[in-house]
Structure formats: structure tokens, C-alpha cells
GROMACS .gro file of C-alpha atoms in nm:
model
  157
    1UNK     CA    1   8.056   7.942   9.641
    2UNK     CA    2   8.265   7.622   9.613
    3UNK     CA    3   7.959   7.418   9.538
    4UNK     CA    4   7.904   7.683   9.271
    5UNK     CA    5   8.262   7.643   9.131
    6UNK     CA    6   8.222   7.214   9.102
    7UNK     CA    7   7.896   7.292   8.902
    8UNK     CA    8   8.063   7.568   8.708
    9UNK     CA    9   8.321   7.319   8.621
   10UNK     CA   10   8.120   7.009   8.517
   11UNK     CA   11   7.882   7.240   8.263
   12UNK     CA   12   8.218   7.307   8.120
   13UNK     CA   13   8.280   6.945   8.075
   14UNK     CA   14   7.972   6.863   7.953
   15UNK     CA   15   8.010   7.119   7.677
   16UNK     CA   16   8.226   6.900   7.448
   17UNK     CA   17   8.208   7.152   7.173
   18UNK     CA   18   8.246   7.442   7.395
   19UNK     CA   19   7.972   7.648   7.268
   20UNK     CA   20   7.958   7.848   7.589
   21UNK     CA   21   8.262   7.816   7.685
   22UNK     CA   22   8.352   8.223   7.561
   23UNK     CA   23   8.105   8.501   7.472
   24UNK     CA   24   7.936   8.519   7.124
   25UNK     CA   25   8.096   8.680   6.806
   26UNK     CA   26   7.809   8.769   6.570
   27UNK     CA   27   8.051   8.867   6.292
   28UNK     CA   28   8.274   8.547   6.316
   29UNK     CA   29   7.955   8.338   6.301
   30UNK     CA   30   7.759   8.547   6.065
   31UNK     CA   31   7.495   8.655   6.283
   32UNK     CA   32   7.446   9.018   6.283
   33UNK     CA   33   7.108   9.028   6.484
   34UNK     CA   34   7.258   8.868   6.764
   35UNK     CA   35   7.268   9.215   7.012
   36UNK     CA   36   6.952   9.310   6.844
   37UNK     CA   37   6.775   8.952   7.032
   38UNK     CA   38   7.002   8.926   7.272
   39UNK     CA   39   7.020   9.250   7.514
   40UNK     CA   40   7.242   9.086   7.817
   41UNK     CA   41   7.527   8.806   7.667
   42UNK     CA   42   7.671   8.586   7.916
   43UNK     CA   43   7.901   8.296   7.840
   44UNK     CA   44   8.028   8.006   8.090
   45UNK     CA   45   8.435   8.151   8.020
   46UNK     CA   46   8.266   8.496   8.182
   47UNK     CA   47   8.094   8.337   8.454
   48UNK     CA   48   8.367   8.161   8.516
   49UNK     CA   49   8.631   8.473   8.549
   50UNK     CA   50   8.373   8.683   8.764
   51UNK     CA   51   8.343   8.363   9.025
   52UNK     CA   52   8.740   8.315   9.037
   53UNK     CA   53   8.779   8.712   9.079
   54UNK     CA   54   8.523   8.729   9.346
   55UNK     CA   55   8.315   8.955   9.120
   56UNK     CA   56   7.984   8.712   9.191
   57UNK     CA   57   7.821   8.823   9.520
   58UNK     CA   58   7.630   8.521   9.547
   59UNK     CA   59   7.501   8.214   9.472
   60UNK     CA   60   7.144   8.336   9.358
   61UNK     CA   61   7.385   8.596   9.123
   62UNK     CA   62   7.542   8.269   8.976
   63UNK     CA   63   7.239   8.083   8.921
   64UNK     CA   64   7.105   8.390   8.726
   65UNK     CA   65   7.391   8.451   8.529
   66UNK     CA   66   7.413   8.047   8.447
   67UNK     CA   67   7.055   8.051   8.315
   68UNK     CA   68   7.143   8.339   8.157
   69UNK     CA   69   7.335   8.142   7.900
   70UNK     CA   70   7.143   7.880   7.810
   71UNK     CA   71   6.841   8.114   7.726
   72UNK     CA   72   6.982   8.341   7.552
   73UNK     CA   73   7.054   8.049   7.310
   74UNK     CA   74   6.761   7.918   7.330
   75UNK     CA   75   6.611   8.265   7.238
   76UNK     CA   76   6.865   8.344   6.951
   77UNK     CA   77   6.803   7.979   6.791
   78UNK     CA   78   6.489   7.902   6.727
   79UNK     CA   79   6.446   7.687   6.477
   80UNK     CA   80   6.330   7.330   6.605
   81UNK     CA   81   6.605   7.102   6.530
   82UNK     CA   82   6.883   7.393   6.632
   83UNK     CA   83   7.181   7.203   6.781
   84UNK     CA   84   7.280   7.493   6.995
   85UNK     CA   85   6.918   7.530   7.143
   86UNK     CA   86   6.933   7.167   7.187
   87UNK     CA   87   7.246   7.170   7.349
   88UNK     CA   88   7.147   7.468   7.537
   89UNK     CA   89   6.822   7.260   7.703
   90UNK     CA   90   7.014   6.988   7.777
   91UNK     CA   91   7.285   7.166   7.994
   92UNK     CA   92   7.018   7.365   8.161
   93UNK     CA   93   6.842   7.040   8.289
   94UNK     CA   94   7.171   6.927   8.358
   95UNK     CA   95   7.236   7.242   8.578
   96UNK     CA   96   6.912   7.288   8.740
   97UNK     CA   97   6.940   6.897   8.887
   98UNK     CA   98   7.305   7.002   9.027
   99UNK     CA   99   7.180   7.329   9.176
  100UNK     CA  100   6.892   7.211   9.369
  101UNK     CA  101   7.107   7.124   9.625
  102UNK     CA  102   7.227   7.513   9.636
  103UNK     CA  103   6.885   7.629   9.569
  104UNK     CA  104   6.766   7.431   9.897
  105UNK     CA  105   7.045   7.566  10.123
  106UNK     CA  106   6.939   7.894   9.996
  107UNK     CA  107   6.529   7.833  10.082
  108UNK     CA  108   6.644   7.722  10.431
  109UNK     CA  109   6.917   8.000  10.499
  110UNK     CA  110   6.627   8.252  10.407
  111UNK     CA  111   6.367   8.073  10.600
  112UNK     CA  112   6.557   8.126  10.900
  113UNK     CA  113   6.660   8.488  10.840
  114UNK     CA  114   6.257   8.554  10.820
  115UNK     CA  115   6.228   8.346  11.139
  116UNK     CA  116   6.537   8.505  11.320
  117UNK     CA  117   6.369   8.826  11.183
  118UNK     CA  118   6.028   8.774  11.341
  119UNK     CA  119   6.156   8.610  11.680
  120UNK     CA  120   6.373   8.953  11.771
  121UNK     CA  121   6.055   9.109  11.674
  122UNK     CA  122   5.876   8.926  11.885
  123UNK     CA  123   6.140   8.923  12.181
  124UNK     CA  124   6.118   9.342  12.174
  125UNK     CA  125   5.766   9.320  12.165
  126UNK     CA  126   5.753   9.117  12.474
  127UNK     CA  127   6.026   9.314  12.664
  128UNK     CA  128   5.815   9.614  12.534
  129UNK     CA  129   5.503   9.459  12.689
  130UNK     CA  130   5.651   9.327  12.994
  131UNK     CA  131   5.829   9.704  13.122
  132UNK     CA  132   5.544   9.891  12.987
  133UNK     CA  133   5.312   9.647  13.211
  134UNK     CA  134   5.551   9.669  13.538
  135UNK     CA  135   5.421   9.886  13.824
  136UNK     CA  136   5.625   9.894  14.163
  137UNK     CA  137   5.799   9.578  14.137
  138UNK     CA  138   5.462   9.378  14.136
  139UNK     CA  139   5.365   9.123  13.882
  140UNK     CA  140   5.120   9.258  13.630
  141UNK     CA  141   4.823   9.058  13.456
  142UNK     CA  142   4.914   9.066  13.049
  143UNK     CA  143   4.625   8.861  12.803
  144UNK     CA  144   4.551   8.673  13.155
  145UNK     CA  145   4.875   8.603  13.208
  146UNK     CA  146   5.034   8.665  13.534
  147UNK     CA  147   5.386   8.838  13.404
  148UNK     CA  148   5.658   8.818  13.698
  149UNK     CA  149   5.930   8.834  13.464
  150UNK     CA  150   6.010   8.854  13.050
  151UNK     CA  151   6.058   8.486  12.918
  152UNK     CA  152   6.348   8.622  12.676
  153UNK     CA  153   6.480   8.829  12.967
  154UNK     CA  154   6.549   8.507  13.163
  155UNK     CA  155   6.692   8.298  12.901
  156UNK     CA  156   6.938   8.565  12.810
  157UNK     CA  157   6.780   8.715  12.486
   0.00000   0.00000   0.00000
């Protein structure tokens, strides 16, 4: 979550004018429809709180919660020359280029649970096959194979 923190903190910077730097007040900017558009507000200052209070569980949560922000302001402003929406696209690009890095330590991380998933699957399979298949102490033919002894048993798996 560090990496998460350093990109946390440069979208802050980049927000000069800090428009999502604290959650939206429709009736201090006279916007009253606000809730109506937006059903799930999120503001950097939040994000921000939840990571330092360990409220974030992980870095897909922060992602989410980071493009969260940015459309939701893009939703509320639509007109095409809106300064906020503008603003809004322009930090999202920004974020998306810094969180590729996270997003491919995530792929890989997941890629090898599935893998680590499917080997131990395929380790009790063979130690399923290879005592199911053992008769008397003799070696056993499995798919042609002459089976003396479980690959995974021998190198400790």
C-alpha cells in the first residue's frame, strides 16, 4: 500500500485548486441534485483518511475508490467545457499511468495464485493417482507410464 500512498499523494499535488481534496457540499456550491446523480461520493481527503487508518483492504479497493472520484465529476458536470470534468479527466489519466505499475503487480500476484491453485490441484491428483494405482509394492502402468514413485512425493510436495 505504500506505492498506493506516493500516488495518493501526487493526485493531491496535482490538484492545485483542490477540488477533490474534501467531499462535495451541494448546498455551499449550489447544487442540490448532486446526491440525486451522484449515489456513492468519494473525495481524495476520504481516500486519503481510510488508507492512513488502515480502513482500505487493498490496492484494487484503492484503485476503485480513486476512480471513484474523478467520475463522479465527470458524471455530475457535463457540460463540455466544465473545468471540473476537465480537471477530473486529466487527473484520471494522470492516475491510471501511475497505477499501472500496481495494476501489473496485481495481474502477476493473481496469475500465480491461479497457478499455485492448479499445481496443488494437480499434485493431489497425482498422489491420488499414484496410491490408488499401487498394488503390493510393485510399480503400476498409469497413461503408459511406468509409476514407481509420485514425482511431487519425491521432490517434497
Amino acid at each position: 500500500m505504500a506505492k498506493c500512498r506516493q500516488i495518493l499523494r501526487d493526485l493531491q499535488g496535482k490538484d492545485v485548486y483542490s477540488i477533490f481534496a474534501i467531499p462535495v457540499d451541494p448546498e455551499a456550491l449550489g447544487i442540490p441534485t448532486y446526491f440525486d446523480i451522484i449515489k456513492n461520493p468519494m473525495d481524495l481527503g476520504t481516500i486519503y483518511s481510510r488508507l492512513e487508518n488502515g480502513e482500505l483492504d487493498s490496492p484494487e479497493e484503492f484503485i476503485r475508490l480513486v476512480r471513484l472520484v474523478f467520475e463522479n465529476a465527470v458524471t455530475f458536470n457535463t457540460m463540455p467545457h466544465s473545468f471540473v470534468a476537465s480537471t477530473a479527466r486529466s487527473l484520471l489519466a494522470f492516475f491510471n499511468s501511475k497505477i499501472r505499475t500496481v495494476e501489473c503487480v496485481l495481474d502477476v500476484s493473481h496469475k500465480n495464485k491461479k497457478l499455485t491453485n492448479r499445481n496443488k490441484a494437480q499434485r493431489e491428483g497425482c498422489h491420488e493417482r499414484f496410491h490408488s494405482t499401487r498394488a503390493g509394492g510393485k510399480s503400476m502402468q498409469v497413461h503408459g507410464t511406468a509409476l514407481r514413485q509420485c514425482p511431487h512425493l519425491a521432490s517434497g510436495q
